[in-house]
PDB file of C-alpha atoms in Angstrom:
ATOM      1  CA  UNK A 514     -53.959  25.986-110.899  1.00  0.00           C
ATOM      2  CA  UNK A 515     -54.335  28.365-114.251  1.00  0.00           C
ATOM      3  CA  UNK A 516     -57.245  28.381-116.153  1.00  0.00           C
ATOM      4  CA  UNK A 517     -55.709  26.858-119.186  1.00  0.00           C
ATOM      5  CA  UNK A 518     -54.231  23.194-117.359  1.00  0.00           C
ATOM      6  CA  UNK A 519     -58.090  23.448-114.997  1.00  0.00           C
ATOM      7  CA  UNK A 520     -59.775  23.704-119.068  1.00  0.00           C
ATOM      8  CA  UNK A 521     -57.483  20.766-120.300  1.00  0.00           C
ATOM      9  CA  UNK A 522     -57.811  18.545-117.205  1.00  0.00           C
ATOM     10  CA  UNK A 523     -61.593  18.731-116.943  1.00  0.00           C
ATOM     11  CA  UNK A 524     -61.392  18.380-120.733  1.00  0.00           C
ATOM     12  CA  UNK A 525     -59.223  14.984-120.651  1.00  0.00           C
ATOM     13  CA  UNK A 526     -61.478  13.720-117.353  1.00  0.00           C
ATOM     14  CA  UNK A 527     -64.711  14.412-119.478  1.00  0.00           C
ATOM     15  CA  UNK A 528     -63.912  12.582-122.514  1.00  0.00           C
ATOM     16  CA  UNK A 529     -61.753   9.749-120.532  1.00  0.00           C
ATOM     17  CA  UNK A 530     -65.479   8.814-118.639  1.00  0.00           C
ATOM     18  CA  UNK A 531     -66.882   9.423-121.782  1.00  0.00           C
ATOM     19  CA  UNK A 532     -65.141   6.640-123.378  1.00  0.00           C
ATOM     20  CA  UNK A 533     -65.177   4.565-120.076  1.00  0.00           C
ATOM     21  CA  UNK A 534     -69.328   4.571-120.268  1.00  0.00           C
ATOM     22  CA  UNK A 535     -70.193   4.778-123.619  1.00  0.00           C
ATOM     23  CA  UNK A 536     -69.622   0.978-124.087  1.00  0.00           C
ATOM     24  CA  UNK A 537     -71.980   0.193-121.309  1.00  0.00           C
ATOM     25  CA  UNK A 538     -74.717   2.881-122.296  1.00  0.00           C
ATOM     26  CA  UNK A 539     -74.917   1.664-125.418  1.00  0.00           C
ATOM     27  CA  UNK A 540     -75.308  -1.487-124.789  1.00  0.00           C
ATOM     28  CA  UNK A 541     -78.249  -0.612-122.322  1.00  0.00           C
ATOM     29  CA  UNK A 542     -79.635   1.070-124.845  1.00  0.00           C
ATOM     30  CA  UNK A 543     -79.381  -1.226-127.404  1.00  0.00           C
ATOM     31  CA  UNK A 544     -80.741  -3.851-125.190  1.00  0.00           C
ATOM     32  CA  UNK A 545     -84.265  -2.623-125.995  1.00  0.00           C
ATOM     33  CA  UNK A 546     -84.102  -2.693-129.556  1.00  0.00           C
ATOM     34  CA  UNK A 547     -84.472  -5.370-131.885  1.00  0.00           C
ATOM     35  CA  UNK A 548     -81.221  -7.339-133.477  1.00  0.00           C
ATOM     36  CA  UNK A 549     -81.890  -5.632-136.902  1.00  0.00           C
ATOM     37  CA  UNK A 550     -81.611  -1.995-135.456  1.00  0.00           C
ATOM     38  CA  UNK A 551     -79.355  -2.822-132.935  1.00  0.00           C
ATOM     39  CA  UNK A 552     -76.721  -4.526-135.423  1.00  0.00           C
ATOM     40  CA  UNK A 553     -78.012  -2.625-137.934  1.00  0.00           C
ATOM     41  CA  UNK A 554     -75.350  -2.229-141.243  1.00  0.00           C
ATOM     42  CA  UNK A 555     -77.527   0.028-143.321  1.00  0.00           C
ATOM     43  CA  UNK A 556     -78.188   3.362-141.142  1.00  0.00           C
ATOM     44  CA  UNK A 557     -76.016   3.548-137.887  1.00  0.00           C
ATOM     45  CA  UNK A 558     -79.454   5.576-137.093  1.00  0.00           C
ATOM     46  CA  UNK A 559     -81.516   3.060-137.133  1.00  0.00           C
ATOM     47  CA  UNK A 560     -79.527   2.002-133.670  1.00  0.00           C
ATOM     48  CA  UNK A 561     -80.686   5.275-131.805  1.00  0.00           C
ATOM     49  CA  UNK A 562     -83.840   5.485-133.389  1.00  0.00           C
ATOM     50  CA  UNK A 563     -85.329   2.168-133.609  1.00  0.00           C
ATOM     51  CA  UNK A 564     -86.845   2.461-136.762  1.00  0.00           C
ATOM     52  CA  UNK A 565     -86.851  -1.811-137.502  1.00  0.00           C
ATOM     53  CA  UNK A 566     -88.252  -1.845-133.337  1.00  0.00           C
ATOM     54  CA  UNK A 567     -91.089   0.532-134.436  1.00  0.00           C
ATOM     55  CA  UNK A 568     -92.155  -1.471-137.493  1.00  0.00           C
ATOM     56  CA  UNK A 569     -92.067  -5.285-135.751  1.00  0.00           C
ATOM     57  CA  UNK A 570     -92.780  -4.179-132.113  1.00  0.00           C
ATOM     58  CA  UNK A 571     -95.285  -0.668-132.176  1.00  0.00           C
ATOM     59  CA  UNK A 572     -93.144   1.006-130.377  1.00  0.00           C
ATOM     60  CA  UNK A 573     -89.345   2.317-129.847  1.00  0.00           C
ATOM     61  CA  UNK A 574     -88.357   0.289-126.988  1.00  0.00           C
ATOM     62  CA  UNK A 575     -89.007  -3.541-126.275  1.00  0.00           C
ATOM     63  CA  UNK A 576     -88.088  -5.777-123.581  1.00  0.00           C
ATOM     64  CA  UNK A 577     -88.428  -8.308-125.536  1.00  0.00           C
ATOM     65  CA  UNK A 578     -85.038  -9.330-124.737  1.00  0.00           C
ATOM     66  CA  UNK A 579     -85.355  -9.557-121.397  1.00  0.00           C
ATOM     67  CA  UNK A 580     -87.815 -11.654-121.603  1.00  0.00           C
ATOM     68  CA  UNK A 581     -86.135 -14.058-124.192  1.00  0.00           C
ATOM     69  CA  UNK A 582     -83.222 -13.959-121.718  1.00  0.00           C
ATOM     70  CA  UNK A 583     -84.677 -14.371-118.343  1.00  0.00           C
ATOM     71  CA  UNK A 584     -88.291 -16.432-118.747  1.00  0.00           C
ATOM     72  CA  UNK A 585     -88.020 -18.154-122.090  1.00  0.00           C
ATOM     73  CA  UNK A 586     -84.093 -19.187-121.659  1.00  0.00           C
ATOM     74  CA  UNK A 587     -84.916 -19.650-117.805  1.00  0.00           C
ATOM     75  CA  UNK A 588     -81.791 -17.011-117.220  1.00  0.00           C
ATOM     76  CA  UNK A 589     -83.460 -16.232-113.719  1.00  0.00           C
ATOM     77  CA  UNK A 590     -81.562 -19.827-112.710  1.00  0.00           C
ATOM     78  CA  UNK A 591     -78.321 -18.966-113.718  1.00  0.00           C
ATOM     79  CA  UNK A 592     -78.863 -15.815-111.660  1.00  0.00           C
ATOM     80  CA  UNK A 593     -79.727 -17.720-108.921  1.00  0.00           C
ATOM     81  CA  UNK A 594     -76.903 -20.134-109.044  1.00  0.00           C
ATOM     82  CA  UNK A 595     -74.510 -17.058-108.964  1.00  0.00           C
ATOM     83  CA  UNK A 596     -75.789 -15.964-106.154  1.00  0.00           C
ATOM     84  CA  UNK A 597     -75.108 -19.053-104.409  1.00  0.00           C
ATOM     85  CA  UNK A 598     -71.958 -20.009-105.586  1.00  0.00           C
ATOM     86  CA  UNK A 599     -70.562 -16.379-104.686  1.00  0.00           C
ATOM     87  CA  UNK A 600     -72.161 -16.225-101.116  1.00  0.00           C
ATOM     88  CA  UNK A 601     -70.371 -19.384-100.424  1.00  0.00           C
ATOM     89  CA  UNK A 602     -67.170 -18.639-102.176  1.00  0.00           C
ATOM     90  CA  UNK A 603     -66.997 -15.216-100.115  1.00  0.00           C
ATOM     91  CA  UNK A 604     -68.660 -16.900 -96.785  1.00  0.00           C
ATOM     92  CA  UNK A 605     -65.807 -19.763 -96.657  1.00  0.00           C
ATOM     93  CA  UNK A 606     -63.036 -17.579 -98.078  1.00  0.00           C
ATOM     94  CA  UNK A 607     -63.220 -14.654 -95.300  1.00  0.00           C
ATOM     95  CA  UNK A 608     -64.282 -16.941 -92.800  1.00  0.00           C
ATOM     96  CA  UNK A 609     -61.072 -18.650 -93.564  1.00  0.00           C
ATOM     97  CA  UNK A 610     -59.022 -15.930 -94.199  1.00  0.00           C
ATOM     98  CA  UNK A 611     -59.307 -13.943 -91.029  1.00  0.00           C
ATOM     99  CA  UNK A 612     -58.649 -16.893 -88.804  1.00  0.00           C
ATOM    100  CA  UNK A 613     -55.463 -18.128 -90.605  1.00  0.00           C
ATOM    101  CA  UNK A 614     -54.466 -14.203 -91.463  1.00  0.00           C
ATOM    102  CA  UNK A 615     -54.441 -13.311 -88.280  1.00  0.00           C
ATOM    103  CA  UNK A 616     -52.806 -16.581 -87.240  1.00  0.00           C
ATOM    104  CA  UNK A 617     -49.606 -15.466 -89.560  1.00  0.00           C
ATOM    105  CA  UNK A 618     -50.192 -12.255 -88.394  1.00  0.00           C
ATOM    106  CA  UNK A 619     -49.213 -13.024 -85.177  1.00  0.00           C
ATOM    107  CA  UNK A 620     -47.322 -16.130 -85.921  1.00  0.00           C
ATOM    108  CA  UNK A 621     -43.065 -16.302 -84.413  1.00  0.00           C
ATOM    109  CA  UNK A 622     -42.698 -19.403 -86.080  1.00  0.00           C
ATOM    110  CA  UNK A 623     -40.542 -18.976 -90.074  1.00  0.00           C
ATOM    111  CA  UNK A 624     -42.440 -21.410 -90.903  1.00  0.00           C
ATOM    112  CA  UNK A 625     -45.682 -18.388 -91.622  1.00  0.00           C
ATOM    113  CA  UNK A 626     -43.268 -16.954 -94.179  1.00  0.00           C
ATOM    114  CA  UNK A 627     -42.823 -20.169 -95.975  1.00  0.00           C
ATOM    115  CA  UNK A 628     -46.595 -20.835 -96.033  1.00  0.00           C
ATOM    116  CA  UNK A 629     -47.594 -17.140 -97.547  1.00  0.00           C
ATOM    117  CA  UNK A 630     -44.851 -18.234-100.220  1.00  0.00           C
ATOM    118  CA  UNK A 631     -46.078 -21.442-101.211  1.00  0.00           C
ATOM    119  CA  UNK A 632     -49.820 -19.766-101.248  1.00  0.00           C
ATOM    120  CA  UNK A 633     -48.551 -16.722-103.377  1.00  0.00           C
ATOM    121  CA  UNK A 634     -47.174 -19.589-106.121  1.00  0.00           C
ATOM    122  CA  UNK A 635     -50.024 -21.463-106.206  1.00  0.00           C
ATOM    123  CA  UNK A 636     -51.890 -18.145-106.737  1.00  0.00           C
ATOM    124  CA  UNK A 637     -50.158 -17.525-109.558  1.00  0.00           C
ATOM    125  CA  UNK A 638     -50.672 -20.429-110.926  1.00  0.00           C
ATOM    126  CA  UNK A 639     -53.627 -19.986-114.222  1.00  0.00           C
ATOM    127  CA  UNK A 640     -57.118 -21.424-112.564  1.00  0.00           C
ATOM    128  CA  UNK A 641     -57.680 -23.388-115.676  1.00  0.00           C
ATOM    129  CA  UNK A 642     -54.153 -25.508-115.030  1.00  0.00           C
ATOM    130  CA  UNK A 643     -55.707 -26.389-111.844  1.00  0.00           C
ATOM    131  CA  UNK A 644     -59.188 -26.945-112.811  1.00  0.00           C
ATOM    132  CA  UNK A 645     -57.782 -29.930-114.952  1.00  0.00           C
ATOM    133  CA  UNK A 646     -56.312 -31.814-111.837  1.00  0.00           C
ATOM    134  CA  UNK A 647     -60.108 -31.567-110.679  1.00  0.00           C
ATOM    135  CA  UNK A 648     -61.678 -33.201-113.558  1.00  0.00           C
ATOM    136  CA  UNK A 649     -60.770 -37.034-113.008  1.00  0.00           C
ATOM    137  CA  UNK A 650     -61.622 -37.263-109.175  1.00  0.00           C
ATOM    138  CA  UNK A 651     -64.853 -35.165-109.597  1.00  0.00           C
ATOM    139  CA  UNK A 652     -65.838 -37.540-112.681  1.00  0.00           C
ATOM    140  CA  UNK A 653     -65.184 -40.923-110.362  1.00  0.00           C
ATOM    141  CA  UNK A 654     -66.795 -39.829-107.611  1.00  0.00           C
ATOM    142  CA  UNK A 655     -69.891 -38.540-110.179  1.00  0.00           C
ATOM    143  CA  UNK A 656     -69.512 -34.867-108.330  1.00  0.00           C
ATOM    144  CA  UNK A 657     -68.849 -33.099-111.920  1.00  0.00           C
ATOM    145  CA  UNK A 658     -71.758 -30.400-112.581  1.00  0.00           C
ATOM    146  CA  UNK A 659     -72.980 -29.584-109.004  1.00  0.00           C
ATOM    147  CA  UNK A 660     -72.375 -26.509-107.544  1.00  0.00           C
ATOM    148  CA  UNK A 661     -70.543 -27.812-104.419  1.00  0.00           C
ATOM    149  CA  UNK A 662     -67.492 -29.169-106.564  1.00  0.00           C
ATOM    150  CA  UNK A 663     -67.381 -25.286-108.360  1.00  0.00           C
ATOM    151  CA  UNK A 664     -67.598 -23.790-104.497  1.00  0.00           C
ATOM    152  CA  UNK A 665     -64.383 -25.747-103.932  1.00  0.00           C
ATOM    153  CA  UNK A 666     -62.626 -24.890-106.307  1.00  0.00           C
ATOM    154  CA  UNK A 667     -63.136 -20.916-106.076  1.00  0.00           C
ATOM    155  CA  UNK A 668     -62.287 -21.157-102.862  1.00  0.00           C
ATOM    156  CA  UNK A 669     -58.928 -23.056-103.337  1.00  0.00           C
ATOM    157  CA  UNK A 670     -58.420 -20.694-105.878  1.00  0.00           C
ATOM    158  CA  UNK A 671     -59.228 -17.515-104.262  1.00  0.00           C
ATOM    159  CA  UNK A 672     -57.526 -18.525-100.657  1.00  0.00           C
ATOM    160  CA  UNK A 673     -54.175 -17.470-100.831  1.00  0.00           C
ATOM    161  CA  UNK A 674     -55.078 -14.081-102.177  1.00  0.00           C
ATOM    162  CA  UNK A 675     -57.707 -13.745 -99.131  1.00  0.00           C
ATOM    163  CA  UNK A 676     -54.847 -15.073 -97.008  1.00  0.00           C
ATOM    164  CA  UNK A 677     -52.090 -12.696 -97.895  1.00  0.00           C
ATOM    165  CA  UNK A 678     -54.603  -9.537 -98.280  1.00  0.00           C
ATOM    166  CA  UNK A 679     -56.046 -10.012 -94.977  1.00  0.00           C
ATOM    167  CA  UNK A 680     -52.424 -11.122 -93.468  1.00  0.00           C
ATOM    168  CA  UNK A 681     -51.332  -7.447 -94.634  1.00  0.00           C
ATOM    169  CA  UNK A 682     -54.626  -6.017 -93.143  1.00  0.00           C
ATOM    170  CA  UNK A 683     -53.712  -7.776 -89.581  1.00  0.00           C
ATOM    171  CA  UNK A 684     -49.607  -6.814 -89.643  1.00  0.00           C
ATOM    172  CA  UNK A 685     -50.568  -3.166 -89.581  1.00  0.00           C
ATOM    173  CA  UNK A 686     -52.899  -3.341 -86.582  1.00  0.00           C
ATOM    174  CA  UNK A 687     -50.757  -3.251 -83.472  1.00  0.00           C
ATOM    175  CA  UNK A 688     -50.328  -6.398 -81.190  1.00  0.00           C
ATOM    176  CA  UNK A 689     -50.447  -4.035 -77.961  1.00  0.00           C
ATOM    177  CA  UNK A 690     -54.360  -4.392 -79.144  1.00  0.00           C
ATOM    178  CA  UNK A 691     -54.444  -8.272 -78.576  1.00  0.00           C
ATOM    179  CA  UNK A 692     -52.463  -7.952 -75.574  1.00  0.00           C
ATOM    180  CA  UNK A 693     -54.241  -5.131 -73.923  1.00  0.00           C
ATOM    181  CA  UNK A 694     -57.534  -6.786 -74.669  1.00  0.00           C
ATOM    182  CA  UNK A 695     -56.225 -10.064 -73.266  1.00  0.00           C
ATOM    183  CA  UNK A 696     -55.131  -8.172 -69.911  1.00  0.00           C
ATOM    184  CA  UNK A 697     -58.694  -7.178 -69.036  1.00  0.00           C
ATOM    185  CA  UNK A 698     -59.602 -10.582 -69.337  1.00  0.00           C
ATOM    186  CA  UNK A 699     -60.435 -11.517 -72.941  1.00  0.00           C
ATOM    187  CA  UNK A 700     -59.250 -14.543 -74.569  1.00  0.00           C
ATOM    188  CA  UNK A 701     -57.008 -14.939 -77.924  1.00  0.00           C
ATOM    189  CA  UNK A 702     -60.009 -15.129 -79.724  1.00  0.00           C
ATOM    190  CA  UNK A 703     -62.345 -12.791 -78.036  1.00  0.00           C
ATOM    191  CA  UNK A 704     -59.387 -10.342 -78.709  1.00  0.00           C
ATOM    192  CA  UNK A 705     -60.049 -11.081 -81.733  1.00  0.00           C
ATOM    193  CA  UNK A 706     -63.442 -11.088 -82.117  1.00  0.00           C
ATOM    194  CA  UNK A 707     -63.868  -7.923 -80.320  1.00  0.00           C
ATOM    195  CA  UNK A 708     -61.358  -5.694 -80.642  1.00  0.00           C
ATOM    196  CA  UNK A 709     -59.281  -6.536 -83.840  1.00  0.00           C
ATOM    197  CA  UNK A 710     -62.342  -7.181 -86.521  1.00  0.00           C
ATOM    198  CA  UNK A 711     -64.018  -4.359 -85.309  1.00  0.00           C
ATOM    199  CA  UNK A 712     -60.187  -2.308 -86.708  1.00  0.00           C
ATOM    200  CA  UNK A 713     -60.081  -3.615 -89.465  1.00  0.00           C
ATOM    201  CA  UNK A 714     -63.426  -3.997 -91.207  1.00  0.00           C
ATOM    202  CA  UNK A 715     -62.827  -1.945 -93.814  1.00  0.00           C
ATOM    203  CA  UNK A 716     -60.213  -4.501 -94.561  1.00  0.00           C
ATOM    204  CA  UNK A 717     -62.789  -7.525 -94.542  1.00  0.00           C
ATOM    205  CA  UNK A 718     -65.710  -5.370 -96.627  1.00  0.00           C
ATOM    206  CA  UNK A 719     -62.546  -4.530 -99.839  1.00  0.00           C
ATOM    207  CA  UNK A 720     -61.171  -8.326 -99.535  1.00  0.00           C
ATOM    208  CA  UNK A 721     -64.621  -9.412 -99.853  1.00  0.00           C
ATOM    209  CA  UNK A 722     -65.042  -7.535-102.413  1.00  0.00           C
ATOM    210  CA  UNK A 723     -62.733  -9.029-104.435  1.00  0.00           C
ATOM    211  CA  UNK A 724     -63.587 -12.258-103.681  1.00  0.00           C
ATOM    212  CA  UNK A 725     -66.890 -12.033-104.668  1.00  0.00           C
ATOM    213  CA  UNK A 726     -65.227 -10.335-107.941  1.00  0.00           C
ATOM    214  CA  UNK A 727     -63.858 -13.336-109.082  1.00  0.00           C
ATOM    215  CA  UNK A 728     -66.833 -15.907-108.052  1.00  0.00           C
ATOM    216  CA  UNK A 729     -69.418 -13.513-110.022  1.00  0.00           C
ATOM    217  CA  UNK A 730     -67.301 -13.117-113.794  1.00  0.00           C
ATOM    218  CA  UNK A 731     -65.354 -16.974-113.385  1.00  0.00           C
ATOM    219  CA  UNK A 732     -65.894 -18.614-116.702  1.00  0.00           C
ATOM    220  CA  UNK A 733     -63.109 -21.212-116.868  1.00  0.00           C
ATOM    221  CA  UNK A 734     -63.854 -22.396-113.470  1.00  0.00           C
ATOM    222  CA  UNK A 735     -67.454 -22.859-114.086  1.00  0.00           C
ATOM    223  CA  UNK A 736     -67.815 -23.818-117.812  1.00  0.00           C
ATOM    224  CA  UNK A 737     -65.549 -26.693-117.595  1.00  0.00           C
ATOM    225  CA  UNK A 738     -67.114 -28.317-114.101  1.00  0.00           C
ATOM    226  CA  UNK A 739     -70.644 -26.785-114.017  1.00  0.00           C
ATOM    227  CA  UNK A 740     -73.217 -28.764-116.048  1.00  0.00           C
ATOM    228  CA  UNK A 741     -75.923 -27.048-118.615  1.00  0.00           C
ATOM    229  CA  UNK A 742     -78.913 -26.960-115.870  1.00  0.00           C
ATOM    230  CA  UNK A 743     -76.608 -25.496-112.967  1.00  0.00           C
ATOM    231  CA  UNK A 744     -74.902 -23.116-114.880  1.00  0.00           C
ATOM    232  CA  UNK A 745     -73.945 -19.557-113.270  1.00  0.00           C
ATOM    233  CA  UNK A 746     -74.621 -16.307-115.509  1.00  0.00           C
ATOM    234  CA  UNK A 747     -70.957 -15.826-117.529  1.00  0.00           C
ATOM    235  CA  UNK A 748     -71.499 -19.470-118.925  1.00  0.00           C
ATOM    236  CA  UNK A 749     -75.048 -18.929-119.364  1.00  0.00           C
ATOM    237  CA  UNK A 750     -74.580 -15.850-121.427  1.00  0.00           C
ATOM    238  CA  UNK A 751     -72.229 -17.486-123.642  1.00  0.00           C
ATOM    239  CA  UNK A 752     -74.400 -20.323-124.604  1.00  0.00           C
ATOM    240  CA  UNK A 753     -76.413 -17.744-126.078  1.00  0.00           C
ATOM    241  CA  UNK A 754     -74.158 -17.221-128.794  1.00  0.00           C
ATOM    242  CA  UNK A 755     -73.497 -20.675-129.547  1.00  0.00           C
ATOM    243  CA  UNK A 756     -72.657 -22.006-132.778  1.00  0.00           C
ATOM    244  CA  UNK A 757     -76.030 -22.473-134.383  1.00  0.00           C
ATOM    245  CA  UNK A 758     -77.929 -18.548-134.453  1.00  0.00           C
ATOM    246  CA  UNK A 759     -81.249 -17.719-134.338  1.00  0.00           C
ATOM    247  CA  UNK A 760     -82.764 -14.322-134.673  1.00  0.00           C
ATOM    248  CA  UNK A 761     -83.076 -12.579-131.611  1.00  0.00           C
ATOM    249  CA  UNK A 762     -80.958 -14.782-129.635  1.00  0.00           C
ATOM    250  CA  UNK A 763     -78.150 -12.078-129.826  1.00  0.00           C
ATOM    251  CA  UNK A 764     -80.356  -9.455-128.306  1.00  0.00           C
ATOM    252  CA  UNK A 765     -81.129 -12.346-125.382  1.00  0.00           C
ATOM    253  CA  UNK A 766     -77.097 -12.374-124.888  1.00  0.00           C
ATOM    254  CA  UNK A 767     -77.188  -8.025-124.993  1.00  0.00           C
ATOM    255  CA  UNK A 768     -79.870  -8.275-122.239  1.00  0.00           C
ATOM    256  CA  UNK A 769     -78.114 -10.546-120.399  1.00  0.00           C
ATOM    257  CA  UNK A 770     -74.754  -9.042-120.280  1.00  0.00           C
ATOM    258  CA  UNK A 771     -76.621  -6.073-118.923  1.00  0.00           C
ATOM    259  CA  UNK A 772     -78.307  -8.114-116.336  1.00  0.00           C
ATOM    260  CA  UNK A 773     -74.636  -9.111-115.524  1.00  0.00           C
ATOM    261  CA  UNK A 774     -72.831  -5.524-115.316  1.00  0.00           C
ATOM    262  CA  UNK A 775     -75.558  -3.596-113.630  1.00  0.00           C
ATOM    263  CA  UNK A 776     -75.198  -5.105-110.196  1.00  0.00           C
ATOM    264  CA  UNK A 777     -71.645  -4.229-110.316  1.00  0.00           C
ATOM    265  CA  UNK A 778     -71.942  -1.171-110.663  1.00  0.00           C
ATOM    266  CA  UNK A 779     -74.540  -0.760-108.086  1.00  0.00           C
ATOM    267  CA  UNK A 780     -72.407  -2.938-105.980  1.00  0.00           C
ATOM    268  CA  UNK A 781     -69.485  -0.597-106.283  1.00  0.00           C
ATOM    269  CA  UNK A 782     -71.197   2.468-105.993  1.00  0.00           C
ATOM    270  CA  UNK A 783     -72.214   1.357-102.819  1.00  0.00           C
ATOM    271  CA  UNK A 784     -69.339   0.084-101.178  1.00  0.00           C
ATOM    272  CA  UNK A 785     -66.776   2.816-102.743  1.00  0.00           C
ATOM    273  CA  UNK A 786     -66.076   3.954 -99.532  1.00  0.00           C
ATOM    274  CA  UNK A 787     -65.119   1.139 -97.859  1.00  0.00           C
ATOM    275  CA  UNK A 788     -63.258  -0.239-100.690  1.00  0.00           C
ATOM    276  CA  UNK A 789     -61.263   2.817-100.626  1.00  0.00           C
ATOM    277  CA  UNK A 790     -60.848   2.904 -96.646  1.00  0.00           C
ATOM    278  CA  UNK A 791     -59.586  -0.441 -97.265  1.00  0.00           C
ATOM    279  CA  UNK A 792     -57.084  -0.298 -99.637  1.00  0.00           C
ATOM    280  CA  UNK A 793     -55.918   2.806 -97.430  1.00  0.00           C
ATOM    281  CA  UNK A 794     -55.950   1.138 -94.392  1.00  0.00           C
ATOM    282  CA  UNK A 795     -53.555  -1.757 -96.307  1.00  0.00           C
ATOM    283  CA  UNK A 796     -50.924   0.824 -97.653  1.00  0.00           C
ATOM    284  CA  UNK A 797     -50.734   2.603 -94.605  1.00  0.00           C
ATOM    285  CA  UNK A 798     -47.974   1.425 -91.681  1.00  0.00           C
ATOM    286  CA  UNK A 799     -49.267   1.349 -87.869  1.00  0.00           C
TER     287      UNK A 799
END
C-alpha cells in the first residue's frame, strides 16, 4: 500500500473513532461535574475545568451524581430489575430457540417454511403496535406493572428473530452430524445436546447477544406495562428528566446514562470474539 493512501486511511480511522467516542467520553467526564459546569453557556471551559465544581464541591470532580442517581433516586432497583428481566428474556428466548431452530432445521414438512414466514411478519411488526393488544387483558387480570407480564412480551417479541437466526445457525451444520451421532447410539436429542450445540456455540453466545440487546435498551415495551416501583433502567433514566426540573437532577440522568452504556461496552469487549465467530459461522455455507 503507498505511504500516501496508509497516511489518509489511518488519518480517516483516527478521526472516525474519534468522533465515535467523544460523545461517550464526554459524557463520562461530565458526569462528575456539577449541572452549571457541565451545561455551562458562559465558558465552554468551565466544562473541562470544573471551575462552578471547585467553588460548590472543594474539589474538581464529584460523584455527587452518582449518588443522586443510584442511593437517593434508589437507581440500584432499576438496575436490578434489568438484570432480571434480561436473564429471563435471553434464558426463555435461546432455550426456545434452539429447540424449535433446530426442529426447522431439520424439519421435511413445507409447513417449517410457512412458520419462519409468519414469524419474520410478525417480527416486523413495530413492538409498540403489539404492546397495545397487551394492555386490556393484562389490566383485567390486574398483571399490568409486574415484571412477568414485560418478560412475556420481550420474549414474544424477540422469538422469531431468535428462531430464524438460530434456524440459519443449524442449516449450515451438516445432518451427517445428527445421523452419525445417532448411529453410535445417541438419541435425537442427545445428538443434539452433544454434538450439534457444542458446533455451533458461537452461534448461541452472538444470538444471545442480541437478545439481551434488546431486553437491556427496550423503552416502549417497558414504559407502557412496567409500573413506577418496577421500572428497568431506560424508563428509569427518563423519569429523571421529567417535566418539572430540579437542579442537579440532570446530572442524576448524565450519571445514569453512563451507568447504562458502560456495561455494554464491557460486555462487547468481552464477547467480540465470539460475536464475530458467530456472525462468520452464519454467512458461511457447510
Amino acid at each position: 500500500m503507498p505511504p500516501t493512501i496508509k497516511v489518509f486511511a489511518y488519518s480517516f480511522l483516527g478521526l472516525w473513532l474519534v468522533m465515535a467516542a467523544f460523545p461517550f467520553l464526554w459524557t463520562l467526564w461530565g458526569s462528575f461535574k456539577v449541572e452549571g459546569d457541565f451545561f455551562s453557556k458562559a465558558d465552554w471551559a468551565n466544562s473541562i475545568l470544573g471551575t462552578l465544581t471547585v467553588i460548590e464541591t472543594g474539589g474538581s470532580f464529584t460523584g455527587a451524581g452518582y449518588y443522586g442517581a443510584w442511593v437517593q433516586e434508589e437507581f440500584w432497583r432499576a438496575a436490578l430489575n434489568t438484570v432480571i428481566v434480561c436473564v429471563a428474556v435471553v434464558t426463555i428466548s435461546l432455550t426456545c430457540g434452539t429447540l424449535g431452530g433446530y426442529a426447522l432445521s431439520r424439519s421435511t414438512y413445507r409447513y417449517a417454511f410457512w412458520f419462519l414466514l409468519f414469524a419474520l411478519m410478525f417480527r416486523a411488526t413495530p413492538p409498540i403496535t403489539l404492546v397495545s393488544g397487551y394492555l386490556l387483558p393484562f389490566f383485567e387480570w390486574n398483571l399490568w406493572g409486574h415484571l412477568s407480564t414485560t418478560i412475556i412480551v420481550l420474549v414474544a417479541i424477540n422469538q422469531p428473530f431468535t428462531l430464524w437466526m438460530l434456524h440459519a445457525f443449524f442449516k449450515n451444520i451438516p445432518k451427517d452430524l445428527d445421523e452419525s451421532a445417532m448411529v453410535d447410539g445417541c438419541t435425537r436429542f442427545q445428538a443434539f445436546r452433544h454434538v450439534i450445540i457444542p458446533v455451533m456455540w458461537p452461534g448461541v453466545i452472538t444470538t444471545g447477544l442480541f437478545s439481551f440487546l434488546l431486553a437491556y435498551n427496550d423503552f416502549a415495551v417497558t414504559t407502557m406495562l412496567l409500573s413506577k416501583e418496577n421500572q428497568t433502567m431506560v424508563p428509569k433514566l427518563a423519569s429523571f428528566l421529567g417535566t418539572t426540573q430540579t437542579k442537579g437532577n440532570v446530572m442524576f440522568a448524565v450519571a445514569a446514562v453512563v451507568s447504562v452504556t458502560a456495561p455494554l461496552f464491557v460486555m462487547i469487549i468481552f464477547f467480540q470474539k465470539q460475536i464475530v465467530s458467530g456472525l462468520t459461522a452464519g454467512a458461511v455455507k457447510g
